[in-house]
Amino acid sequence: KIKFLSAYFLKSPSFPPPTMKLTLSNACVLLVIVSLCDGFSFRPRQPSARPSSPLSAQRIVVTGAGGKTGQLVFEQLQADSDFTPVGVVRSEKKAKLLRAKFNANEDQVIIGDICSSDEKEIAGWMTDADALVVATSAVPVLKKRSLVKMLAKKLTFQNVGKPEFKWSAPDGFPENVDYKGQLKQFDAAVSAGVKRIVVCSSMGGTQEDNFLNSIGKQEDGSGGDILKWKRKAEQYLVGLKSVSHSIVHPGGLTNKPVPSRKLVVDVNDALLARKKRQIYRGDVAAVMVDQLRKTENAVFDIVSEEVEGGEEGFDMAAMEMFEKQAEKQYVY
């Protein structure tokens, strides 16, 4: 179009050319030019909405979509035409973030709380959903005053002890979020006819004395045991026969990836014996999205390993190898 316009008009310093007569042939040429330029605009291009997903796209509900890992799951699903993600967040602030950051439509964001909502309301979030991704978790927050106490004890040659934590919300303790909240999600998914559930959990569930279980624990023993409650919820999900599941146990979560890395997969916390047992959150999200394409039940632990001089990106070949090893089974 541009070449045609240039050849016809730009030889003359003005438009239309002063020598051009309004003959029938010229009028026909102008008509063709207008038709060629129909829809052409010099206005700044506005951000477009997400392209319409094909009718076969799976509708995936992501709870905890406002969290660090949940956002990455939502982002990867949003970029994949095989899926239409629906993110569940706890606040309007997080809802605005999903819309602005990932170009989510209004019907792709739900504001809800798994702790205060009942099973019927949660099932409503999953209307017409093919699968559920659970990225909810109790979130510990460090008590800064505990650091001051530790410093004072150190200066007076006393036993320093450990830092103290609280939970990010008054009702956001592990029993409420990681057990009761997850059970409500599982039961709601079954009620809504969801066929698959993929859960982001944590390694360490086989170790009752794992440090993570002490976080947020009160003197009376309540408020902590995050890994115990997660494991108990997993056992409940594994017992459900009407829905398939994948339970992913990542190692220590990091926010920045190394340039080249490969996936390492095992079961029953065997990876905790490794010196390095971390994994980038985005790689965890990639594994979870991959599990949405599967139909078999699976429970496994994952970390990543840096590949010096390797090709940039994340190599997930170990997942396929693990799936072929029938003897590798997670034991509850």
Tab-separated table of C-alpha atoms in Angstrom:
chain	number	residue	atom	x	y	z
A	1	LYS	CA	0.000	0.000	0.000
A	2	ILE	CA	2.775	2.404	0.974
A	3	LYS	CA	4.739	1.752	-2.228
A	4	PHE	CA	1.624	2.340	-4.315
A	5	LEU	CA	0.827	5.614	-2.566
A	6	SER	CA	4.432	6.802	-2.828
A	7	ALA	CA	4.632	6.090	-6.535
A	8	TYR	CA	1.348	7.858	-7.249
A	9	PHE	CA	1.465	10.897	-4.986
A	10	LEU	CA	4.932	11.671	-3.643
A	11	LYS	CA	6.227	12.891	-7.021
A	12	SER	CA	4.090	15.947	-6.454
A	13	PRO	CA	4.728	18.337	-3.527
A	14	SER	CA	1.068	18.597	-2.737
A	15	PHE	CA	-1.893	16.298	-2.345
A	16	PRO	CA	-3.840	15.905	-4.465
A	17	PRO	CA	-1.469	16.780	-7.365
A	18	PRO	CA	-2.522	20.126	-8.864
A	19	THR	CA	-2.263	18.689	-12.382
A	20	MET	CA	-4.658	15.856	-11.637
A	21	LYS	CA	-8.053	16.255	-13.219
A	22	LEU	CA	-11.113	14.646	-11.707
A	23	THR	CA	-11.728	12.267	-14.594
A	24	LEU	CA	-13.615	9.013	-14.335
A	25	SER	CA	-10.344	7.037	-14.450
A	26	ASN	CA	-8.758	9.164	-11.695
A	27	ALA	CA	-11.850	8.809	-9.570
A	28	CYS	CA	-11.616	5.038	-9.936
A	29	VAL	CA	-7.932	5.139	-8.921
A	30	LEU	CA	-8.773	7.190	-5.797
A	31	LEU	CA	-11.526	4.740	-4.956
A	32	VAL	CA	-9.033	1.861	-5.149
A	33	ILE	CA	-6.562	3.779	-2.960
A	34	VAL	CA	-9.228	4.412	-0.314
A	35	SER	CA	-10.198	0.759	-0.306
A	36	LEU	CA	-6.549	-0.279	0.040
A	37	CYS	CA	-6.081	2.048	2.968
A	38	ASP	CA	-9.324	1.082	4.690
A	39	GLY	CA	-8.618	0.572	8.363
A	40	PHE	CA	-5.127	2.091	8.127
A	41	SER	CA	-4.545	4.422	11.043
A	42	PHE	CA	-1.725	6.660	12.221
A	43	ARG	CA	-3.073	6.785	15.780
A	44	PRO	CA	-0.886	5.268	18.532
A	45	ARG	CA	-1.597	1.575	18.849
A	46	GLN	CA	-3.508	0.677	22.001
A	47	PRO	CA	-2.732	-2.508	23.988
A	48	SER	CA	-4.919	-5.241	22.572
A	49	ALA	CA	-6.866	-7.712	24.605
A	50	ARG	CA	-5.690	-11.310	24.828
A	51	PRO	CA	-6.451	-13.103	21.541
A	52	SER	CA	-9.547	-15.228	21.734
A	53	SER	CA	-8.719	-18.751	22.811
A	54	PRO	CA	-9.786	-21.623	20.573
A	55	LEU	CA	-12.949	-23.427	21.564
A	56	SER	CA	-10.818	-26.383	22.666
A	57	ALA	CA	-8.795	-24.305	25.152
A	58	GLN	CA	-8.926	-25.654	28.684
A	59	ARG	CA	-10.354	-23.356	31.345
A	60	ILE	CA	-7.950	-23.422	34.298
A	61	VAL	CA	-8.786	-21.893	37.681
A	62	VAL	CA	-5.655	-20.757	39.549
A	63	THR	CA	-6.153	-20.078	43.262
A	64	GLY	CA	-3.429	-18.035	44.909
A	65	ALA	CA	-2.900	-16.243	41.593
A	66	GLY	CA	-1.840	-13.104	43.436
A	67	GLY	CA	1.186	-14.795	45.006
A	68	LYS	CA	4.660	-14.959	43.485
A	69	THR	CA	4.388	-18.498	42.120
A	70	GLY	CA	0.675	-18.184	41.318
A	71	GLN	CA	1.333	-15.122	39.169
A	72	LEU	CA	3.938	-17.004	37.147
A	73	VAL	CA	1.523	-19.906	36.603
A	74	PHE	CA	-1.157	-17.452	35.447
A	75	GLU	CA	1.311	-15.682	33.145
A	76	GLN	CA	2.425	-18.897	31.455
A	77	LEU	CA	-1.147	-20.097	30.994
A	78	GLN	CA	-2.141	-16.698	29.593
A	79	ALA	CA	0.620	-16.961	26.995
A	80	ASP	CA	-0.495	-20.447	25.903
A	81	SER	CA	-3.416	-20.720	23.478
A	82	ASP	CA	-4.216	-24.179	24.863
A	83	PHE	CA	-5.428	-22.620	28.102
A	84	THR	CA	-7.708	-19.885	29.408
A	85	PRO	CA	-6.668	-19.071	32.984
A	86	VAL	CA	-8.985	-17.666	35.644
A	87	GLY	CA	-7.089	-16.241	38.604
A	88	VAL	CA	-8.520	-16.135	42.121
A	89	VAL	CA	-7.021	-13.367	44.267
A	90	ARG	CA	-7.838	-11.962	47.694
A	91	SER	CA	-8.014	-8.235	46.929
A	92	GLU	CA	-8.941	-5.695	44.285
A	93	LYS	CA	-5.307	-4.575	44.300
A	94	LYS	CA	-4.176	-8.023	43.179
A	95	ALA	CA	-7.026	-8.187	40.665
A	96	LYS	CA	-5.846	-4.922	39.084
A	97	LEU	CA	-2.324	-6.323	38.969
A	98	LEU	CA	-3.409	-9.389	36.960
A	99	ARG	CA	-5.377	-7.236	34.533
A	100	ALA	CA	-2.575	-4.721	34.027
A	101	LYS	CA	0.456	-7.026	34.139
A	102	PHE	CA	-0.920	-9.956	32.156
A	103	ASN	CA	-3.673	-8.267	30.118
A	104	ALA	CA	-6.353	-10.389	31.780
A	105	ASN	CA	-9.989	-9.793	30.907
A	106	GLU	CA	-12.566	-8.981	33.563
A	107	ASP	CA	-13.944	-12.519	33.471
A	108	GLN	CA	-10.455	-13.934	34.035
A	109	VAL	CA	-10.144	-12.546	37.550
A	110	ILE	CA	-12.157	-13.495	40.647
A	111	ILE	CA	-11.811	-11.863	44.061
A	112	GLY	CA	-12.273	-14.466	46.774
A	113	ASP	CA	-10.818	-15.895	49.965
A	114	ILE	CA	-10.515	-19.648	50.472
A	115	CYS	CA	-10.592	-19.220	54.252
A	116	SER	CA	-13.788	-17.174	54.526
A	117	SER	CA	-15.615	-18.666	51.515
A	118	ASP	CA	-17.649	-21.846	51.813
A	119	GLU	CA	-17.465	-24.824	49.481
A	120	LYS	CA	-20.507	-23.727	47.435
A	121	GLU	CA	-19.004	-20.313	46.718
A	122	ILE	CA	-15.643	-21.823	45.797
A	123	ALA	CA	-17.379	-24.299	43.463
A	124	GLY	CA	-18.933	-21.282	41.729
A	125	TRP	CA	-15.449	-20.038	40.860
A	126	MET	CA	-14.883	-23.315	39.014
A	127	THR	CA	-17.945	-23.271	36.792
A	128	ASP	CA	-17.031	-24.876	33.432
A	129	ALA	CA	-13.421	-25.341	34.561
A	130	ASP	CA	-11.390	-28.266	33.248
A	131	ALA	CA	-8.710	-28.130	35.926
A	132	LEU	CA	-7.721	-26.454	39.177
A	133	VAL	CA	-4.234	-25.212	40.050
A	134	VAL	CA	-3.747	-24.721	43.791
A	135	ALA	CA	-1.036	-22.147	44.535
A	136	THR	CA	-2.414	-21.040	47.901
A	137	SER	CA	-0.278	-21.267	51.006
A	138	ALA	CA	0.077	-19.784	54.456
A	139	VAL	CA	2.701	-17.021	54.217
A	140	PRO	CA	5.060	-16.423	57.165
A	141	VAL	CA	6.187	-12.890	58.017
A	142	LEU	CA	9.291	-12.250	60.107
A	143	LYS	CA	8.768	-10.433	63.413
A	144	LYS	CA	11.422	-7.719	63.321
A	145	ARG	CA	11.383	-7.357	67.079
A	146	SER	CA	12.578	-10.932	67.407
A	147	LEU	CA	15.809	-9.940	65.651
A	148	VAL	CA	16.340	-7.193	68.214
A	149	LYS	CA	15.841	-9.737	71.004
A	150	MET	CA	18.327	-12.102	69.364
A	151	LEU	CA	20.916	-9.348	69.080
A	152	ALA	CA	20.434	-8.368	72.743
A	153	LYS	CA	20.904	-11.982	73.846
A	154	LYS	CA	24.040	-12.309	71.759
A	155	LEU	CA	25.517	-9.181	73.319
A	156	THR	CA	24.826	-10.563	76.814
A	157	PHE	CA	26.267	-13.991	75.906
A	158	GLN	CA	22.894	-15.780	76.162
A	159	ASN	CA	21.440	-18.448	73.919
A	160	VAL	CA	20.356	-16.489	70.840
A	161	GLY	CA	17.509	-18.793	69.796
A	162	LYS	CA	15.640	-18.504	66.506
A	163	PRO	CA	13.772	-15.657	64.785
A	164	GLU	CA	10.019	-15.493	65.341
A	165	PHE	CA	7.336	-15.422	62.658
A	166	LYS	CA	3.674	-14.597	62.333
A	167	TRP	CA	1.286	-15.242	59.455
A	168	SER	CA	0.404	-12.655	56.813
A	169	ALA	CA	-3.295	-12.680	57.774
A	170	PRO	CA	-5.027	-13.280	61.138
A	171	ASP	CA	-6.768	-16.366	59.737
A	172	GLY	CA	-3.876	-17.295	57.458
A	173	PHE	CA	-2.251	-19.977	59.616
A	174	PRO	CA	-1.394	-23.380	58.089
A	175	GLU	CA	-4.276	-25.422	59.494
A	176	ASN	CA	-6.746	-22.932	58.035
A	177	VAL	CA	-5.048	-22.332	54.667
A	178	ASP	CA	-3.044	-25.445	53.840
A	179	TYR	CA	-5.468	-27.989	55.256
A	180	LYS	CA	-9.030	-26.731	55.638
A	181	GLY	CA	-8.674	-24.259	52.764
A	182	GLN	CA	-7.270	-26.903	50.433
A	183	LEU	CA	-9.899	-29.480	51.370
A	184	LYS	CA	-12.623	-26.975	50.532
A	185	GLN	CA	-10.987	-26.404	47.159
A	186	PHE	CA	-10.710	-30.133	46.437
A	187	ASP	CA	-14.326	-30.840	47.386
A	188	ALA	CA	-15.549	-27.804	45.452
A	189	ALA	CA	-13.626	-28.951	42.392
A	190	VAL	CA	-15.287	-32.353	42.545
A	191	SER	CA	-18.712	-30.703	42.924
A	192	ALA	CA	-18.023	-28.476	39.919
A	193	GLY	CA	-17.003	-31.412	37.730
A	194	VAL	CA	-13.314	-30.495	37.506
A	195	LYS	CA	-11.287	-33.397	36.110
A	196	ARG	CA	-7.746	-32.551	37.261
A	197	ILE	CA	-6.089	-30.817	40.224
A	198	VAL	CA	-2.456	-29.672	40.258
A	199	VAL	CA	-1.085	-28.586	43.645
A	200	CYS	CA	2.053	-26.622	44.477
A	201	SER	CA	3.124	-27.988	47.860
A	202	SER	CA	6.581	-28.270	49.430
A	203	MET	CA	9.375	-30.716	50.111
A	204	GLY	CA	10.001	-31.792	53.692
A	205	GLY	CA	6.651	-33.442	54.368
A	206	THR	CA	8.299	-36.686	55.467
A	207	GLN	CA	10.288	-34.884	58.185
A	208	GLU	CA	8.246	-34.093	61.289
A	209	ASP	CA	11.170	-32.163	62.795
A	210	ASN	CA	11.697	-30.002	59.691
A	211	PHE	CA	12.417	-26.379	60.644
A	212	LEU	CA	9.482	-25.137	58.577
A	213	ASN	CA	7.091	-26.836	61.000
A	214	SER	CA	8.341	-24.588	63.796
A	215	ILE	CA	7.552	-21.348	61.957
A	216	GLY	CA	4.677	-19.454	63.565
A	217	LYS	CA	4.132	-22.099	66.240
A	218	GLN	CA	2.780	-20.799	69.525
A	219	GLU	CA	3.696	-21.992	73.024
A	220	ASP	CA	0.564	-24.139	73.123
A	221	GLY	CA	1.655	-25.882	69.905
A	222	SER	CA	-0.902	-24.196	67.627
A	223	GLY	CA	-0.268	-21.996	64.625
A	224	GLY	CA	2.604	-23.907	63.020
A	225	ASP	CA	3.267	-27.313	61.401
A	226	ILE	CA	2.868	-26.026	57.856
A	227	LEU	CA	4.391	-29.130	56.246
A	228	LYS	CA	2.277	-31.474	58.372
A	229	TRP	CA	-0.941	-29.717	57.333
A	230	LYS	CA	0.105	-29.677	53.666
A	231	ARG	CA	0.851	-33.391	53.813
A	232	LYS	CA	-2.468	-34.128	55.465
A	233	ALA	CA	-4.286	-32.241	52.690
A	234	GLU	CA	-2.303	-34.164	50.067
A	235	GLN	CA	-3.368	-37.467	51.597
A	236	TYR	CA	-6.989	-36.372	51.317
A	237	LEU	CA	-6.575	-35.451	47.628
A	238	VAL	CA	-4.844	-38.734	46.814
A	239	GLY	CA	-7.860	-40.535	48.271
A	240	LEU	CA	-10.324	-38.838	45.907
A	241	LYS	CA	-11.170	-41.171	43.041
A	242	SER	CA	-13.279	-38.846	40.885
A	243	VAL	CA	-10.466	-36.438	40.003
A	244	SER	CA	-6.879	-36.968	38.858
A	245	HIS	CA	-4.043	-35.149	40.580
A	246	SER	CA	-0.463	-33.926	40.367
A	247	ILE	CA	1.233	-32.813	43.585
A	248	VAL	CA	4.476	-30.916	43.078
A	249	HIS	CA	6.981	-30.586	45.954
A	250	PRO	CA	9.527	-27.876	45.037
A	251	GLY	CA	12.682	-27.224	47.003
A	252	GLY	CA	13.683	-23.749	48.173
A	253	LEU	CA	12.045	-21.179	45.919
A	254	THR	CA	14.132	-18.451	44.267
A	255	ASN	CA	12.993	-15.367	42.374
A	256	LYS	CA	15.851	-15.193	39.847
A	257	PRO	CA	16.992	-18.031	37.586
A	258	VAL	CA	20.543	-18.885	36.542
A	259	PRO	CA	20.974	-18.740	32.740
A	260	SER	CA	21.114	-22.500	32.105
A	261	ARG	CA	19.481	-25.075	34.360
A	262	LYS	CA	18.002	-28.561	34.263
A	263	LEU	CA	15.233	-30.201	36.254
A	264	VAL	CA	15.998	-32.847	38.880
A	265	VAL	CA	13.107	-35.095	39.993
A	266	ASP	CA	12.794	-37.605	42.825
A	267	VAL	CA	10.418	-38.690	45.607
A	268	ASN	CA	10.129	-38.973	49.390
A	269	ASP	CA	12.404	-35.990	50.153
A	270	ALA	CA	15.495	-37.740	48.770
A	271	LEU	CA	16.537	-34.427	47.207
A	272	LEU	CA	16.940	-32.872	50.672
A	273	ALA	CA	20.247	-34.747	50.909
A	274	ARG	CA	21.654	-32.557	48.121
A	275	LYS	CA	23.861	-29.610	48.992
A	276	LYS	CA	21.927	-27.370	46.598
A	277	ARG	CA	18.181	-27.905	46.554
A	278	GLN	CA	16.621	-24.766	45.152
A	279	ILE	CA	14.489	-24.015	42.121
A	280	TYR	CA	13.321	-20.867	40.354
A	281	ARG	CA	9.607	-20.123	40.829
A	282	GLY	CA	9.103	-19.762	37.081
A	283	ASP	CA	10.439	-23.284	36.555
A	284	VAL	CA	8.014	-24.604	39.167
A	285	ALA	CA	5.230	-22.881	37.230
A	286	ALA	CA	6.452	-24.497	33.998
A	287	VAL	CA	6.314	-27.952	35.599
A	288	MET	CA	2.792	-27.295	36.894
A	289	VAL	CA	1.573	-26.131	33.482
A	290	ASP	CA	3.126	-29.253	31.954
A	291	GLN	CA	1.210	-31.399	34.451
A	292	LEU	CA	-2.056	-29.908	33.215
A	293	ARG	CA	-1.450	-31.726	29.934
A	294	LYS	CA	-1.190	-35.079	31.705
A	295	THR	CA	-3.954	-37.376	32.918
A	296	GLU	CA	-2.064	-39.748	35.221
A	297	ASN	CA	-1.777	-39.242	38.969
A	298	ALA	CA	1.667	-38.048	40.066
A	299	VAL	CA	3.414	-36.930	43.256
A	300	PHE	CA	7.068	-35.874	43.108
A	301	ASP	CA	9.811	-33.551	44.392
A	302	ILE	CA	11.738	-31.105	42.192
A	303	VAL	CA	14.834	-28.912	42.321
A	304	SER	CA	16.995	-27.497	39.547
A	305	GLU	CA	20.682	-27.857	38.769
A	306	GLU	CA	22.845	-25.254	37.092
A	307	VAL	CA	24.391	-26.303	33.775
A	308	GLU	CA	27.659	-24.440	33.316
A	309	GLY	CA	28.151	-23.436	29.695
A	310	GLY	CA	24.839	-25.024	28.760
A	311	GLU	CA	22.122	-23.699	26.504
A	312	GLU	CA	20.160	-20.861	28.050
A	313	GLY	CA	16.803	-21.856	29.513
A	314	PHE	CA	15.222	-24.669	31.500
A	315	ASP	CA	15.654	-28.319	30.477
A	316	MET	CA	12.696	-30.456	31.621
A	317	ALA	CA	13.851	-33.737	30.057
A	318	ALA	CA	14.159	-35.303	33.514
A	319	MET	CA	10.379	-35.164	33.895
A	320	GLU	CA	9.818	-37.559	31.014
A	321	MET	CA	12.496	-39.909	32.351
A	322	PHE	CA	10.913	-39.857	35.808
A	323	GLU	CA	7.479	-40.712	34.416
A	324	LYS	CA	8.938	-43.867	32.849
A	325	GLN	CA	10.305	-45.080	36.199
A	326	ALA	CA	7.353	-46.928	37.683
A	327	GLU	CA	9.350	-47.839	40.801
A	328	LYS	CA	9.631	-44.164	41.767
A	329	GLN	CA	6.511	-43.750	43.875
A	330	TYR	CA	5.823	-41.202	46.596
A	331	VAL	CA	4.828	-42.891	49.864
A	332	TYR	CA	2.473	-41.331	52.442
